[in-house]
Short mmCIF file of C-alpha atoms and ligand atoms in Angstrom, two decimals:
data_model
loop_
_atom_site.label_atom_id
_atom_site.label_comp_id
_atom_site.label_asym_id
_atom_site.label_seq_id
_atom_site.Cartn_x
_atom_site.Cartn_y
_atom_site.Cartn_z
CA MET C 1 -1.69 0.24 27.40
CA HIS C 2 -0.35 2.16 30.29
CA LYS C 3 -0.92 5.73 31.24
CA TYR C 4 1.70 8.59 31.55
CA ASN C 5 1.72 11.98 32.38
CA ASP C 6 4.13 12.61 29.39
CA ALA C 7 6.91 11.25 27.13
CA LYS C 8 9.21 11.97 30.01
CA ALA C 9 7.60 9.97 32.59
CA LEU C 10 7.19 6.85 30.21
CA ILE C 11 11.13 7.07 29.24
CA GLU C 12 11.86 7.40 32.81
CA ALA C 13 9.94 4.31 33.93
CA THR C 14 10.85 2.14 30.83
CA GLN C 15 13.94 3.45 29.03
CA PRO C 16 12.33 1.76 25.74
CA ASP C 17 14.47 0.30 23.10
CA GLU C 18 11.90 0.26 20.32
CA SER C 19 9.85 3.32 19.24
CA VAL C 20 6.71 3.97 21.44
CA THR C 21 3.55 5.40 20.18
CA LEU C 22 1.80 7.71 22.56
CA VAL C 23 -1.81 8.67 21.91
CA ARG C 24 -3.73 11.32 23.41
CA PRO C 25 -7.51 10.32 23.63
CA HIS C 26 -8.30 13.85 24.77
CA ALA C 27 -6.90 15.51 21.86
CA ALA C 28 -8.85 13.30 19.37
CA LYS C 29 -12.01 13.93 21.53
CA ARG C 30 -11.47 17.79 21.33
CA ALA C 31 -10.83 17.82 17.61
CA ALA C 32 -14.20 15.64 16.85
CA ARG C 33 -16.25 17.72 19.25
CA TYR C 34 -14.96 20.56 17.32
CA PHE C 35 -16.02 19.45 14.08
CA VAL C 36 -19.40 18.34 15.30
CA ASP C 37 -20.21 21.69 17.29
CA ASN C 38 -18.90 24.07 14.48
CA PHE C 39 -18.69 22.46 10.90
CA PRO C 40 -21.72 23.81 9.35
CA GLY C 41 -22.94 20.26 8.08
CA LYS C 42 -22.03 16.64 8.60
CA SER C 43 -18.36 15.48 9.24
CA LEU C 44 -17.38 12.27 8.02
CA TYR C 45 -14.14 10.72 9.22
CA ALA C 46 -11.72 9.76 6.52
CA VAL C 47 -10.54 6.28 7.82
CA LYS C 48 -7.40 6.12 6.05
CA ALA C 49 -5.75 8.77 8.06
CA ASN C 50 -5.66 6.63 10.98
CA PRO C 51 -7.84 3.28 11.17
CA SER C 52 -6.80 2.44 14.93
CA PRO C 53 -9.91 0.87 16.49
CA ASP C 54 -9.42 2.95 19.78
CA LEU C 55 -9.46 6.21 17.84
CA LEU C 56 -12.47 5.06 15.35
CA GLN C 57 -14.24 4.46 18.78
CA ILE C 58 -13.23 7.85 20.43
CA LEU C 59 -14.65 9.55 17.46
CA TRP C 60 -18.03 7.80 17.40
CA ASP C 61 -18.53 8.42 21.14
CA GLU C 62 -17.93 12.17 20.45
CA GLY C 63 -20.53 12.24 17.58
CA ILE C 64 -18.88 11.44 14.39
CA HIS C 65 -21.17 8.76 12.94
CA HIS C 66 -20.15 8.88 9.23
CA PHE C 67 -17.06 7.48 7.81
CA ASP C 68 -15.39 7.96 4.60
CA VAL C 69 -14.04 4.42 3.44
CA ALA C 70 -11.99 3.66 0.54
CA SER C 71 -11.39 -0.17 0.54
CA ILE C 72 -13.29 -3.20 1.34
CA GLY C 73 -10.78 -3.60 4.09
CA GLU C 74 -11.81 -0.20 5.67
CA VAL C 75 -15.58 -1.04 5.19
CA ARG C 76 -15.20 -4.25 7.06
CA LEU C 77 -13.22 -2.98 9.74
CA VAL C 78 -15.53 -0.17 10.54
CA LYS C 79 -18.65 -2.31 10.46
CA ALA C 80 -17.13 -4.96 12.63
CA LEU C 81 -16.27 -2.41 15.24
CA LEU C 82 -19.09 0.12 14.99
CA PRO C 83 -22.22 -1.70 13.63
CA ASP C 84 -24.48 1.30 13.42
CA ALA C 85 -21.88 3.49 11.45
CA ILE C 86 -23.19 5.05 8.17
CA LEU C 87 -20.29 4.26 5.68
CA CYS C 88 -19.59 5.96 2.33
CA PHE C 89 -17.60 4.26 -0.03
CA MET C 90 -15.84 7.42 -1.44
CA HIS C 91 -12.88 5.85 -3.58
CA PRO C 92 -13.92 6.76 -7.27
CA VAL C 93 -12.50 3.52 -8.46
CA LYS C 94 -13.76 0.04 -7.12
CA SER C 95 -13.95 -3.40 -7.96
CA GLU C 96 -17.51 -4.87 -9.00
CA ARG C 97 -17.11 -7.26 -6.29
CA MET C 98 -16.21 -4.92 -3.43
CA ILE C 99 -19.15 -2.54 -4.47
CA LYS C 100 -21.47 -5.62 -4.22
CA GLU C 101 -20.01 -6.44 -0.78
CA ALA C 102 -20.37 -3.27 0.42
CA TYR C 103 -23.95 -2.53 -0.55
CA PHE C 104 -25.32 -6.15 0.26
CA GLU C 105 -23.51 -7.11 3.11
CA HIS C 106 -22.63 -4.04 4.95
CA GLY C 107 -25.21 -1.55 4.01
CA VAL C 108 -23.59 0.94 2.23
CA ARG C 109 -25.47 3.26 0.11
CA THR C 110 -23.35 6.10 -0.47
CA PHE C 111 -20.74 5.86 -3.37
CA SER C 112 -18.29 8.15 -5.33
CA LEU C 113 -17.55 8.10 -9.05
CA ASP C 114 -15.84 9.89 -11.76
CA THR C 115 -16.42 8.24 -14.94
CA MET C 116 -19.60 6.56 -16.68
CA GLU C 117 -17.69 3.20 -16.53
CA GLU C 118 -17.82 3.51 -12.79
CA LEU C 119 -21.52 4.58 -12.71
CA ASP C 120 -22.20 1.30 -14.75
CA LYS C 121 -20.32 -0.91 -12.44
CA ILE C 122 -22.25 0.67 -9.29
CA LYS C 123 -25.40 -0.02 -11.13
CA ARG C 124 -24.79 -3.61 -12.09
CA ALA C 125 -22.99 -4.38 -8.65
CA THR C 126 -26.11 -3.36 -6.66
CA ASN C 127 -28.51 -4.83 -9.34
CA ASN C 128 -30.01 -1.20 -10.24
CA ALA C 129 -30.61 -0.43 -6.58
CA ASP C 130 -33.11 2.55 -6.12
CA ASP C 131 -31.86 3.80 -2.96
CA LEU C 132 -28.33 4.87 -3.81
CA ASN C 133 -26.45 8.02 -2.92
CA LEU C 134 -24.06 8.79 -5.64
CA CYS C 135 -21.38 11.63 -5.33
CA VAL C 136 -19.71 12.69 -8.44
CA ARG C 137 -16.03 13.59 -7.98
CA ILE C 138 -14.90 16.65 -9.87
CA ARG C 139 -11.27 17.48 -10.18
CA VAL C 140 -10.24 20.71 -8.40
CA SER C 141 -6.91 22.33 -8.02
CA SER C 142 -4.56 21.51 -5.16
CA LYS C 143 -2.61 24.55 -5.37
CA TYR C 144 -3.28 25.74 -1.92
CA ALA C 145 -2.42 22.46 -0.40
CA GLU C 146 0.79 20.75 0.60
CA ILE C 147 -0.03 17.36 -0.71
CA SER C 148 -1.72 17.21 -4.05
CA LEU C 149 -4.83 14.99 -4.69
CA ALA C 150 -5.43 16.71 -8.17
CA ALA C 151 -3.85 14.50 -10.68
CA LYS C 152 -5.60 10.96 -9.84
CA PHE C 153 -9.16 11.50 -9.63
CA GLY C 154 -11.91 13.68 -10.47
CA ALA C 155 -14.25 14.29 -13.58
CA GLU C 156 -12.82 17.13 -16.07
CA PRO C 157 -15.33 19.99 -16.75
CA GLY C 158 -16.28 18.55 -20.02
CA GLU C 159 -17.61 15.39 -18.49
CA ILE C 160 -19.30 16.82 -15.33
CA ALA C 161 -22.53 17.54 -16.82
CA ASP C 162 -23.18 14.41 -18.80
CA LEU C 163 -22.10 12.37 -15.60
CA LEU C 164 -24.19 14.36 -13.50
CA MET C 165 -27.24 13.84 -15.48
CA ALA C 166 -26.69 10.07 -15.79
CA ALA C 167 -26.06 9.76 -12.11
CA ARG C 168 -29.22 11.69 -11.33
CA GLN C 169 -31.28 8.92 -12.92
CA CYS C 170 -30.22 6.50 -10.61
CA SER C 171 -29.53 8.62 -7.26
CA MET C 172 -32.07 8.80 -4.41
CA GLN C 173 -29.77 11.61 -3.15
CA LEU C 174 -27.17 13.07 -5.88
CA GLY C 175 -24.16 14.70 -4.44
CA ILE C 176 -20.94 16.33 -5.90
CA CYS C 177 -17.70 16.02 -3.97
CA PHE C 178 -14.13 17.16 -4.63
CA HIS C 179 -10.53 17.09 -2.51
CA VAL C 180 -8.69 20.38 -2.50
CA GLY C 181 -5.57 18.48 -1.38
CA SER C 182 -4.22 17.62 1.92
CA GLN C 183 -3.17 20.30 4.38
CA ALA C 184 -4.88 23.03 2.53
CA MET C 185 -3.28 26.22 3.86
CA THR C 186 -6.06 28.56 3.26
CA PRO C 187 -9.68 28.58 3.13
CA ILE C 188 -9.65 29.97 -0.52
CA ALA C 189 -9.02 26.60 -1.57
CA TYR C 190 -12.60 25.65 -0.68
CA CYS C 191 -14.10 28.78 -2.12
CA ASP C 192 -12.33 28.10 -5.37
CA ALA C 193 -13.47 24.41 -5.61
CA MET C 194 -17.05 25.86 -4.77
CA GLU C 195 -16.70 27.88 -7.91
CA HIS C 196 -16.54 24.73 -9.79
CA VAL C 197 -19.20 23.06 -8.28
CA ARG C 198 -21.69 25.97 -9.03
CA ALA C 199 -20.42 25.86 -12.86
CA ALA C 200 -21.24 22.15 -12.81
CA ILE C 201 -24.67 22.40 -11.43
CA VAL C 202 -25.47 25.37 -13.63
CA GLU C 203 -24.48 23.46 -16.58
CA ALA C 204 -25.98 20.30 -16.12
CA SER C 205 -29.01 21.74 -14.47
CA VAL C 206 -29.88 19.02 -12.25
CA THR C 207 -31.03 18.99 -8.45
CA VAL C 208 -27.86 18.27 -6.16
CA ASP C 209 -28.75 17.07 -2.67
CA ILE C 210 -24.96 16.69 -1.34
CA ILE C 211 -22.31 18.99 -1.55
CA ASN C 212 -19.35 17.11 -0.05
CA VAL C 213 -16.08 19.41 0.64
CA GLY C 214 -13.87 16.53 1.10
CA GLY C 215 -10.76 16.81 3.54
CA GLY C 216 -7.71 18.89 3.42
CA PHE C 217 -8.54 20.64 6.90
CA PRO C 218 -4.76 21.41 7.89
CA SER C 219 -3.08 20.75 11.37
CA SER C 220 -0.25 22.97 12.43
CA TYR C 221 3.33 21.82 11.67
CA PRO C 222 6.62 23.56 12.02
CA GLY C 223 6.59 26.17 8.79
CA MET C 224 3.11 25.33 8.01
CA GLU C 225 1.09 27.03 10.55
CA PRO C 226 -2.43 27.57 8.97
CA PRO C 227 -5.28 29.88 9.92
CA SER C 228 -7.80 28.94 12.41
CA LEU C 229 -10.60 26.27 11.47
CA ALA C 230 -13.22 28.91 11.98
CA HIS C 231 -12.05 30.57 9.15
CA TYR C 232 -12.39 27.50 6.90
CA PHE C 233 -15.67 26.61 8.29
CA ASP C 234 -17.11 30.18 7.69
CA SER C 235 -15.79 30.23 4.32
CA ILE C 236 -17.22 26.93 3.17
CA ASP C 237 -20.52 27.79 4.78
CA ARG C 238 -20.76 31.15 2.85
CA SER C 239 -19.78 29.34 -0.57
CA PHE C 240 -22.38 26.79 0.24
CA GLU C 241 -25.24 29.24 0.99
CA ASP C 242 -24.35 30.68 -2.13
CA LEU C 243 -24.90 27.73 -4.55
CA PRO C 244 -27.96 27.18 -6.63
CA ILE C 245 -29.15 24.36 -4.54
CA SER C 246 -32.05 23.77 -2.58
CA TYR C 247 -32.74 24.48 1.09
CA SER C 248 -32.87 20.71 1.77
CA ALA C 249 -29.45 20.29 0.32
CA GLU C 250 -26.63 18.74 2.82
CA LEU C 251 -23.26 20.06 3.39
CA TRP C 252 -20.64 17.30 3.93
CA CYS C 253 -16.70 17.26 4.92
CA GLU C 254 -14.61 14.42 5.23
CA PRO C 255 -11.51 15.38 7.60
CA GLY C 256 -8.52 12.81 7.96
CA ARG C 257 -5.75 14.73 9.14
CA ALA C 258 -7.39 17.47 11.21
CA LEU C 259 -9.32 14.93 13.26
CA CYS C 260 -6.20 12.92 14.25
CA ALA C 261 -3.18 14.54 14.01
CA GLU C 262 -2.93 15.59 17.44
CA TYR C 263 -3.91 12.03 18.70
CA ALA C 264 -0.23 10.26 18.42
CA SER C 265 3.39 11.15 18.79
CA LEU C 266 6.25 8.87 18.73
CA ILE C 267 9.17 8.28 21.11
CA VAL C 268 12.31 7.33 19.41
CA LYS C 269 15.78 6.71 20.81
CA VAL C 270 18.95 8.01 19.14
CA GLU C 271 21.09 5.05 18.62
CA LYS C 272 24.22 6.87 17.09
CA ARG C 273 25.21 10.34 16.20
CA ARG C 274 27.24 11.15 13.27
CA GLY C 275 28.00 15.14 13.08
CA ASP C 276 24.46 16.52 12.43
CA GLU C 277 22.82 13.21 11.62
CA LEU C 278 20.94 11.19 14.15
CA PHE C 279 20.31 7.58 13.55
CA ILE C 280 17.17 6.70 15.24
CA ASN C 281 14.89 3.65 15.71
CA ASP C 282 11.86 4.33 13.48
CA GLY C 283 11.85 5.81 10.14
CA ALA C 284 10.63 5.84 6.49
CA TYR C 285 9.12 2.42 6.63
CA GLY C 286 8.02 2.99 10.23
CA ALA C 287 5.47 6.16 11.13
CA LEU C 288 8.09 8.61 9.40
CA PHE C 289 6.92 8.07 5.88
CA ASP C 290 6.00 11.65 5.20
CA ALA C 291 8.99 12.96 6.88
CA ALA C 292 11.10 10.80 4.51
CA HIS C 293 9.31 10.98 0.86
CA ILE C 294 7.73 14.55 1.09
CA GLY C 295 9.87 16.20 3.45
CA TRP C 296 7.50 16.88 6.19
CA ARG C 297 8.68 18.72 9.18
CA PHE C 298 7.13 17.24 12.53
CA PRO C 299 7.69 19.09 15.57
CA VAL C 300 10.44 17.51 17.90
CA LYS C 301 11.24 17.54 21.62
CA TYR C 302 14.60 16.56 23.14
CA ILE C 303 14.12 14.37 26.13
CA GLY C 304 17.85 13.39 27.17
CA GLN C 305 20.30 14.04 30.13
CA TYR C 306 20.88 17.68 29.70
CA PRO C 307 18.83 20.39 31.31
CA SER C 308 17.22 22.41 29.05
CA ASP C 309 18.89 25.65 29.87
CA THR C 310 22.37 24.77 29.09
CA THR C 311 21.55 23.79 25.49
CA GLU C 312 21.38 25.67 22.25
CA LEU C 313 19.30 24.05 19.23
CA LYS C 314 20.73 23.17 15.97
CA PRO C 315 19.46 21.51 12.90
CA TYR C 316 19.71 17.64 12.37
CA SER C 317 18.67 15.25 9.78
CA PHE C 318 17.63 11.68 10.77
CA TYR C 319 18.52 8.15 9.53
CA GLY C 320 15.79 5.35 10.16
CA PRO C 321 16.77 1.83 11.36
CA THR C 322 16.82 0.04 8.10
CA CYS C 323 19.86 -0.85 5.91
CA ASP C 324 19.08 1.29 3.04
CA ASP C 325 19.80 5.04 2.39
CA MET C 326 16.21 5.96 1.56
CA ASP C 327 15.30 5.75 5.23
CA HIS C 328 16.33 9.33 5.62
CA MET C 329 14.38 12.29 6.98
CA ALA C 330 15.85 15.79 5.97
CA GLY C 331 14.23 17.87 8.34
CA PRO C 332 15.66 20.08 9.56
CA PHE C 333 14.49 18.98 13.03
CA HIS C 334 15.95 21.43 15.55
CA LEU C 335 17.36 19.65 18.68
CA PRO C 336 20.11 20.68 21.36
CA GLU C 337 23.60 20.69 20.07
CA ASN C 338 24.97 18.17 22.47
CA ILE C 339 22.26 15.41 21.90
CA ALA C 340 24.13 12.17 21.80
CA ALA C 341 23.42 8.30 21.49
CA GLY C 342 21.12 7.06 24.39
CA ASP C 343 19.03 10.23 24.46
CA TYR C 344 15.41 10.21 23.36
CA ILE C 345 13.35 12.60 20.90
CA GLU C 346 9.63 12.77 21.05
CA ILE C 347 8.04 13.35 17.45
CA GLY C 348 4.72 15.23 17.43
CA LEU C 349 1.74 15.11 15.48
CA LEU C 350 1.87 11.66 14.05
CA GLY C 351 -1.61 10.56 14.49
CA ALA C 352 -2.42 11.14 10.71
CA TYR C 353 -0.73 9.41 8.23
CA GLY C 354 2.12 8.24 10.67
CA CYS C 355 1.24 5.02 12.55
CA ALA C 356 -1.09 4.13 9.80
CA MET C 357 1.39 4.01 7.19
CA ARG C 358 3.87 1.61 9.32
CA SER C 359 5.42 -1.69 7.55
CA GLY C 360 7.39 -4.12 9.41
CA PHE C 361 10.20 -3.89 6.77
CA ASN C 362 13.60 -5.34 7.78
CA GLY C 363 12.21 -6.43 11.09
CA PHE C 364 11.52 -3.18 12.64
CA GLU C 365 7.81 -3.77 13.86
CA ALA C 366 5.62 -1.35 15.69
CA GLY C 367 6.63 -0.99 19.42
CA GLU C 368 4.27 -0.51 22.27
CA THR C 369 1.53 1.99 22.49
CA HIS C 370 0.72 4.03 25.46
CA ILE C 371 -1.41 7.06 26.66
CA SER C 372 -0.37 10.30 27.67
CA HIS C 373 -2.21 13.01 29.47
CA ASP C 374 -0.16 16.01 28.24
CA GLU C 375 -0.99 18.51 25.31
CA PRO C 376 0.14 17.79 22.08
CA MET C 377 2.86 19.54 20.73
CA SER C 378 0.73 22.07 18.97
CA THR C 379 -3.16 22.27 18.51
CA LEU C 380 -5.62 24.11 16.35
CA TYR C 381 -8.10 23.42 19.08
CA GLY C 382 -6.96 25.38 22.17
CA ASN C 383 -6.19 28.83 23.24
CA GLN C 384 -3.03 29.02 20.85
CA ASN C 385 -1.36 31.15 23.55
CA ASP C 386 -1.52 28.22 26.02
CA VAL C 387 0.43 25.87 23.75
CA GLU C 388 3.71 24.88 24.69
CA ARG C 389 6.34 26.87 22.67
CA HIS C 390 9.66 25.86 23.69
CA ASN C 391 10.79 22.18 22.75
CA VAL C 392 13.38 21.26 25.03
CA ILE C 393 12.91 19.29 28.08
CA SER C 394 15.23 17.17 30.29
CA ILE C 395 15.59 14.04 32.32
CA GLN C 396 17.67 12.50 34.87
CA ARG C 397 18.75 9.31 33.16
CA ASN C 398 19.30 6.41 35.56
CA LYS C 399 22.42 4.90 34.09
C1 PLP O 1 -7.62 11.27 2.07
C2 PLP O 1 -9.09 11.57 1.87
C3 PLP O 1 -9.63 12.55 2.74
C4 PLP O 1 -9.01 12.88 4.01
O1 PLP O 1 -7.94 14.04 3.55
P1 PLP O 1 -7.24 14.88 4.81
O2 PLP O 1 -6.49 15.64 3.67
O3 PLP O 1 -6.68 13.93 5.61
O4 PLP O 1 -8.41 15.55 5.50
C5 PLP O 1 -11.08 12.74 2.55
N1 PLP O 1 -11.55 12.40 1.56
C6 PLP O 1 -10.93 11.53 0.42
C7 PLP O 1 -11.67 11.24 -0.65
C8 PLP O 1 -9.69 11.29 0.59
O5 PLP O 1 -9.21 10.57 -0.48
#
């Protein structure tokens, strides 16, 4: 990995033919520090958002010592890198063999579940261990979030009380967890969910030791600029304080996106232009899954041959490099009207659910990764007024 001041410096130095991932360790540090210092409880990092070992190490060094893992692969990965990390296996549907390996070989004690069957599995797989922390996942609305997590998991109101009572019998600490959906655009999402938590506690009348509000904390994308994270933390803190739980109860959260979105961007090359469609060298099977499949609009920055003040922006869509029509990102992405083959584009905020979802389909593998010292294209962790607002810069190409 080399270090560059920014994407422009990297392009001037290397003129890359493959897409390049630019990572910003300072941005990940800042996000971790913010959660550690300001969230009114414990922050677990949801590893699936970006499992890169460099990032895991940065988060660890900044004080994130708990990790939300969802597969035995993630358990092994984090344990191998950070042997002292505390892992919480928060996928509510697991195989018995995986639970067993997690418990006996990797010291995992915290598991989530949303059915009696899963509770029985956990009991069998751990030989009825008496040191388990079990979190009952309840279903809450995803209506305030950009990506739903409401359909797949979560116990329904009619099932929750029995499940809490049964889980209480075999838990050292009993928890309730939920996920409001990813990129929740208002703190109300959490307040609403906490009302379901309250109802569950009242109905089951059990002692609950952990309230885990899950992930869903937003980042700032074009057309999706959320309120400040301080508002989210305040609302969660107030809802938590209002719950019928003991003073010693713990509050947890599991941010994925918010801890790593700003960590990485991607430099792509324009291979061809056809009207307002740009053919670029990364796409739906690379780091742009969300741009292709759910129409996510990432911020873009033109890095090409024209100076920024002679160009007007217009909307474009992208085609990725594979041979099928599905490798298409509708955007719109606003770029200069005279952009041409051979120019480069930096696509921002791809640290979460970008690099992590890359496949090597059609032979288009991950290109190099380098470090950049500049600021991410937007941030929720700085003085908002300092964030660079314009999205055009220019370079002299040496050809
Ligand atoms: C995906 C996931 C997270 C992280 O969600 P973000 O929206 O990225 O913050 C946290 N907890 C669970 C259980 C998840 O499945």
